[in-house]
Short mmCIF file of C-alpha atoms in Angstrom, two decimals:
data_model
loop_
_atom_site.label_atom_id
_atom_site.label_comp_id
_atom_site.label_asym_id
_atom_site.label_seq_id
_atom_site.Cartn_x
_atom_site.Cartn_y
_atom_site.Cartn_z
CA UNK A 1 -48.04 2.49 -14.09
CA UNK A 2 -48.54 6.16 -13.27
CA UNK A 3 -47.88 5.77 -9.53
CA UNK A 4 -46.55 8.72 -7.56
CA UNK A 5 -43.86 8.91 -4.87
CA UNK A 6 -46.33 8.04 -2.10
CA UNK A 7 -46.31 4.42 -3.30
CA UNK A 8 -42.52 4.35 -3.08
CA UNK A 9 -42.70 5.81 0.43
CA UNK A 10 -45.07 3.06 1.56
CA UNK A 11 -42.76 0.39 0.13
CA UNK A 12 -39.75 2.06 1.80
CA UNK A 13 -41.56 2.11 5.15
CA UNK A 14 -42.17 -1.63 4.78
CA UNK A 15 -38.45 -2.20 4.09
CA UNK A 16 -37.67 -0.42 7.37
CA UNK A 17 -39.43 -3.27 9.23
CA UNK A 18 -36.92 -5.79 7.84
CA UNK A 19 -34.57 -4.57 10.60
CA UNK A 20 -31.69 -4.15 8.15
CA UNK A 21 -31.33 -0.65 6.71
CA UNK A 22 -28.88 -2.01 4.14
CA UNK A 23 -31.59 -4.07 2.44
CA UNK A 24 -33.81 -1.04 1.92
CA UNK A 25 -30.82 0.98 0.78
CA UNK A 26 -29.81 -1.68 -1.75
CA UNK A 27 -33.33 -1.84 -3.17
CA UNK A 28 -33.57 1.95 -3.19
CA UNK A 29 -30.37 2.30 -5.20
CA UNK A 30 -31.75 -0.12 -7.80
CA UNK A 31 -35.22 1.35 -8.14
CA UNK A 32 -35.20 4.94 -6.90
CA UNK A 33 -31.70 6.35 -7.08
CA UNK A 34 -29.68 4.98 -10.05
CA UNK A 35 -32.44 4.30 -12.57
CA UNK A 36 -35.10 7.10 -12.53
CA UNK A 37 -33.16 9.57 -14.68
CA UNK A 38 -32.40 6.85 -17.20
CA UNK A 39 -36.07 5.87 -17.31
CA UNK A 40 -37.14 9.50 -17.81
CA UNK A 41 -34.43 10.79 -20.17
CA UNK A 42 -32.56 7.79 -21.58
CA UNK A 43 -32.78 6.34 -25.06
CA UNK A 44 -34.68 3.12 -25.72
CA UNK A 45 -31.33 1.40 -26.32
CA UNK A 46 -30.04 2.38 -22.86
CA UNK A 47 -33.30 1.35 -21.21
CA UNK A 48 -33.01 -2.11 -22.79
CA UNK A 49 -29.31 -2.46 -21.90
CA UNK A 50 -29.50 -1.13 -18.35
CA UNK A 51 -33.00 -0.53 -16.93
CA UNK A 52 -34.67 -3.79 -17.91
CA UNK A 53 -31.96 -6.06 -16.44
CA UNK A 54 -31.65 -3.85 -13.34
CA UNK A 55 -35.36 -3.96 -12.53
CA UNK A 56 -35.47 -7.72 -13.20
CA UNK A 57 -32.57 -8.22 -10.77
CA UNK A 58 -30.10 -9.47 -13.39
CA UNK A 59 -27.87 -6.40 -12.96
CA UNK A 60 -26.93 -4.30 -9.96
CA UNK A 61 -26.73 -0.51 -10.31
CA UNK A 62 -24.93 2.21 -8.39
CA UNK A 63 -24.90 6.00 -8.52
CA UNK A 64 -21.64 7.88 -9.04
CA UNK A 65 -22.02 11.46 -7.80
CA UNK A 66 -20.13 12.15 -4.53
CA UNK A 67 -16.41 12.76 -4.64
CA UNK A 68 -13.52 13.24 -2.22
CA UNK A 69 -13.20 16.94 -1.51
CA UNK A 70 -16.69 17.70 -2.76
CA UNK A 71 -18.90 15.48 -0.64
CA UNK A 72 -22.51 16.30 -1.38
CA UNK A 73 -21.67 19.52 -3.29
CA UNK A 74 -22.63 18.23 -6.72
CA UNK A 75 -21.51 21.44 -8.44
CA UNK A 76 -17.95 20.89 -7.16
CA UNK A 77 -17.33 17.48 -8.74
CA UNK A 78 -14.15 17.03 -10.76
CA UNK A 79 -14.65 13.75 -12.67
CA UNK A 80 -14.52 14.43 -16.40
CA UNK A 81 -15.95 12.82 -19.51
CA UNK A 82 -14.17 14.09 -22.63
CA UNK A 83 -15.53 13.30 -26.06
CA UNK A 84 -13.10 11.59 -28.41
CA UNK A 85 -14.74 10.65 -31.69
CA UNK A 86 -17.64 8.32 -30.96
CA UNK A 87 -16.55 7.67 -27.36
CA UNK A 88 -16.39 9.39 -23.98
CA UNK A 89 -13.10 9.13 -22.06
CA UNK A 90 -13.72 9.25 -18.30
CA UNK A 91 -11.18 10.23 -15.65
CA UNK A 92 -11.59 10.88 -11.93
CA UNK A 93 -13.25 9.06 -9.08
CA UNK A 94 -16.34 8.65 -6.92
CA UNK A 95 -16.59 8.13 -3.18
CA UNK A 96 -19.19 6.62 -0.82
CA UNK A 97 -20.77 4.66 -3.69
CA UNK A 98 -23.49 2.35 -2.38
CA UNK A 99 -23.42 -0.99 -4.25
CA UNK A 100 -20.18 0.15 -5.91
CA UNK A 101 -18.22 -3.07 -5.29
CA UNK A 102 -20.97 -5.33 -6.63
CA UNK A 103 -22.50 -3.10 -9.31
CA UNK A 104 -22.67 -4.08 -12.96
CA UNK A 105 -23.16 -0.48 -14.04
CA UNK A 106 -23.04 3.05 -12.68
CA UNK A 107 -25.24 6.05 -13.38
CA UNK A 108 -22.30 8.48 -13.53
CA UNK A 109 -22.33 12.27 -13.27
CA UNK A 110 -19.27 13.91 -14.86
CA UNK A 111 -18.15 17.27 -16.20
CA UNK A 112 -18.35 17.41 -20.00
CA UNK A 113 -17.19 21.03 -20.39
CA UNK A 114 -15.52 23.84 -18.46
CA UNK A 115 -18.59 26.08 -18.43
CA UNK A 116 -21.07 27.05 -15.73
CA UNK A 117 -20.96 24.37 -13.00
CA UNK A 118 -24.74 23.90 -13.25
CA UNK A 119 -24.66 23.40 -17.01
CA UNK A 120 -21.41 21.52 -17.64
CA UNK A 121 -22.37 18.11 -16.26
CA UNK A 122 -23.84 15.09 -17.99
CA UNK A 123 -25.07 11.68 -16.89
CA UNK A 124 -23.85 8.40 -18.36
CA UNK A 125 -24.42 4.67 -18.14
CA UNK A 126 -21.00 3.27 -17.27
CA UNK A 127 -20.51 -0.51 -17.27
CA UNK A 128 -18.34 -1.34 -14.27
CA UNK A 129 -16.33 -3.89 -16.27
CA UNK A 130 -15.10 -1.13 -18.60
CA UNK A 131 -11.27 -1.13 -18.78
CA UNK A 132 -10.02 1.78 -16.65
CA UNK A 133 -12.80 1.46 -14.04
CA UNK A 134 -11.65 0.08 -10.70
CA UNK A 135 -13.06 -0.45 -7.25
CA UNK A 136 -10.26 1.32 -5.40
CA UNK A 137 -11.47 0.14 -2.00
CA UNK A 138 -14.52 -1.05 -0.11
CA UNK A 139 -15.23 1.26 2.81
CA UNK A 140 -15.71 -0.34 6.20
CA UNK A 141 -18.92 0.88 7.86
CA UNK A 142 -20.39 0.66 11.34
CA UNK A 143 -23.75 -0.53 9.98
CA UNK A 144 -25.71 -1.22 6.79
CA UNK A 145 -23.57 -4.26 5.99
CA UNK A 146 -26.18 -5.67 3.61
CA UNK A 147 -25.05 -3.10 1.03
CA UNK A 148 -21.45 -2.23 0.26
CA UNK A 149 -19.97 1.26 -0.03
CA UNK A 150 -16.95 1.78 -2.26
CA UNK A 151 -14.50 4.24 -3.71
CA UNK A 152 -14.36 3.95 -7.50
CA UNK A 153 -11.63 5.29 -9.81
CA UNK A 154 -11.64 6.00 -13.55
CA UNK A 155 -8.50 6.14 -15.66
CA UNK A 156 -9.12 6.71 -19.37
CA UNK A 157 -12.28 4.58 -19.21
CA UNK A 158 -13.94 4.61 -22.63
CA UNK A 159 -17.66 4.21 -23.24
CA UNK A 160 -19.72 4.67 -26.41
CA UNK A 161 -20.96 8.19 -27.12
CA UNK A 162 -24.58 7.01 -26.99
CA UNK A 163 -24.22 5.95 -23.34
CA UNK A 164 -25.00 9.61 -22.55
CA UNK A 165 -28.33 9.90 -20.68
CA UNK A 166 -30.53 12.64 -22.14
CA UNK A 167 -28.89 15.86 -23.27
CA UNK A 168 -25.28 16.85 -22.75
CA UNK A 169 -24.98 19.55 -20.09
CA UNK A 170 -28.27 18.67 -18.38
CA UNK A 171 -26.82 16.21 -15.86
CA UNK A 172 -26.87 18.58 -12.88
CA UNK A 173 -30.55 19.38 -13.44
CA UNK A 174 -31.48 15.74 -13.99
CA UNK A 175 -29.63 14.67 -10.84
CA UNK A 176 -31.21 17.39 -8.68
CA UNK A 177 -34.66 16.26 -9.85
CA UNK A 178 -33.86 12.65 -8.92
CA UNK A 179 -32.51 13.69 -5.51
CA UNK A 180 -35.93 15.07 -4.53
CA UNK A 181 -37.61 11.66 -4.67
CA UNK A 182 -34.48 9.91 -3.38
CA UNK A 183 -34.63 11.93 -0.17
CA UNK A 184 -38.27 11.02 0.38
CA UNK A 185 -37.45 7.34 -0.19
CA UNK A 186 -34.49 7.37 2.22
CA UNK A 187 -36.45 9.21 4.93
CA UNK A 188 -39.26 6.65 4.69
CA UNK A 189 -36.86 3.68 4.65
CA UNK A 190 -35.04 4.63 7.83
#
């Protein structure tokens, strides 16, 4: 539609009047946090499999970036995605994942090489029902009970090679670009 972030900010401000920050957060994860990179850089196949059902409300999305020991330092993440033939094998874990316990899929940031920490990460669409993916625990919070927060673990979780979003090694850059609008959305929603 060609709308800019100011339209999102207005919608987020309206969500703030619901008097439940969790509702705005849940909507924000769906529309402004987990899906924008996929919309901008993903293949048509991934958009059909993940974006269309997420925007229609048929699927719930979450974002897998933060990790224990790394917090918000995206460069320090340790989750790996290793290519094996026509699949990626994912190992590691994510922490403080909004919508994690109810999500159908995760926009996952993982290391795909041992190189420069700003050029060794890639983004993936990870179905949450993939064998080896587990909700380790739901984190009890003081507020925002309308959206869950979970710790997610990955043990030899295998996804198709073409579930890579955009180019391999560009995940850090893609995620930093998405964080700019995400921060505006969250500030307006609270």
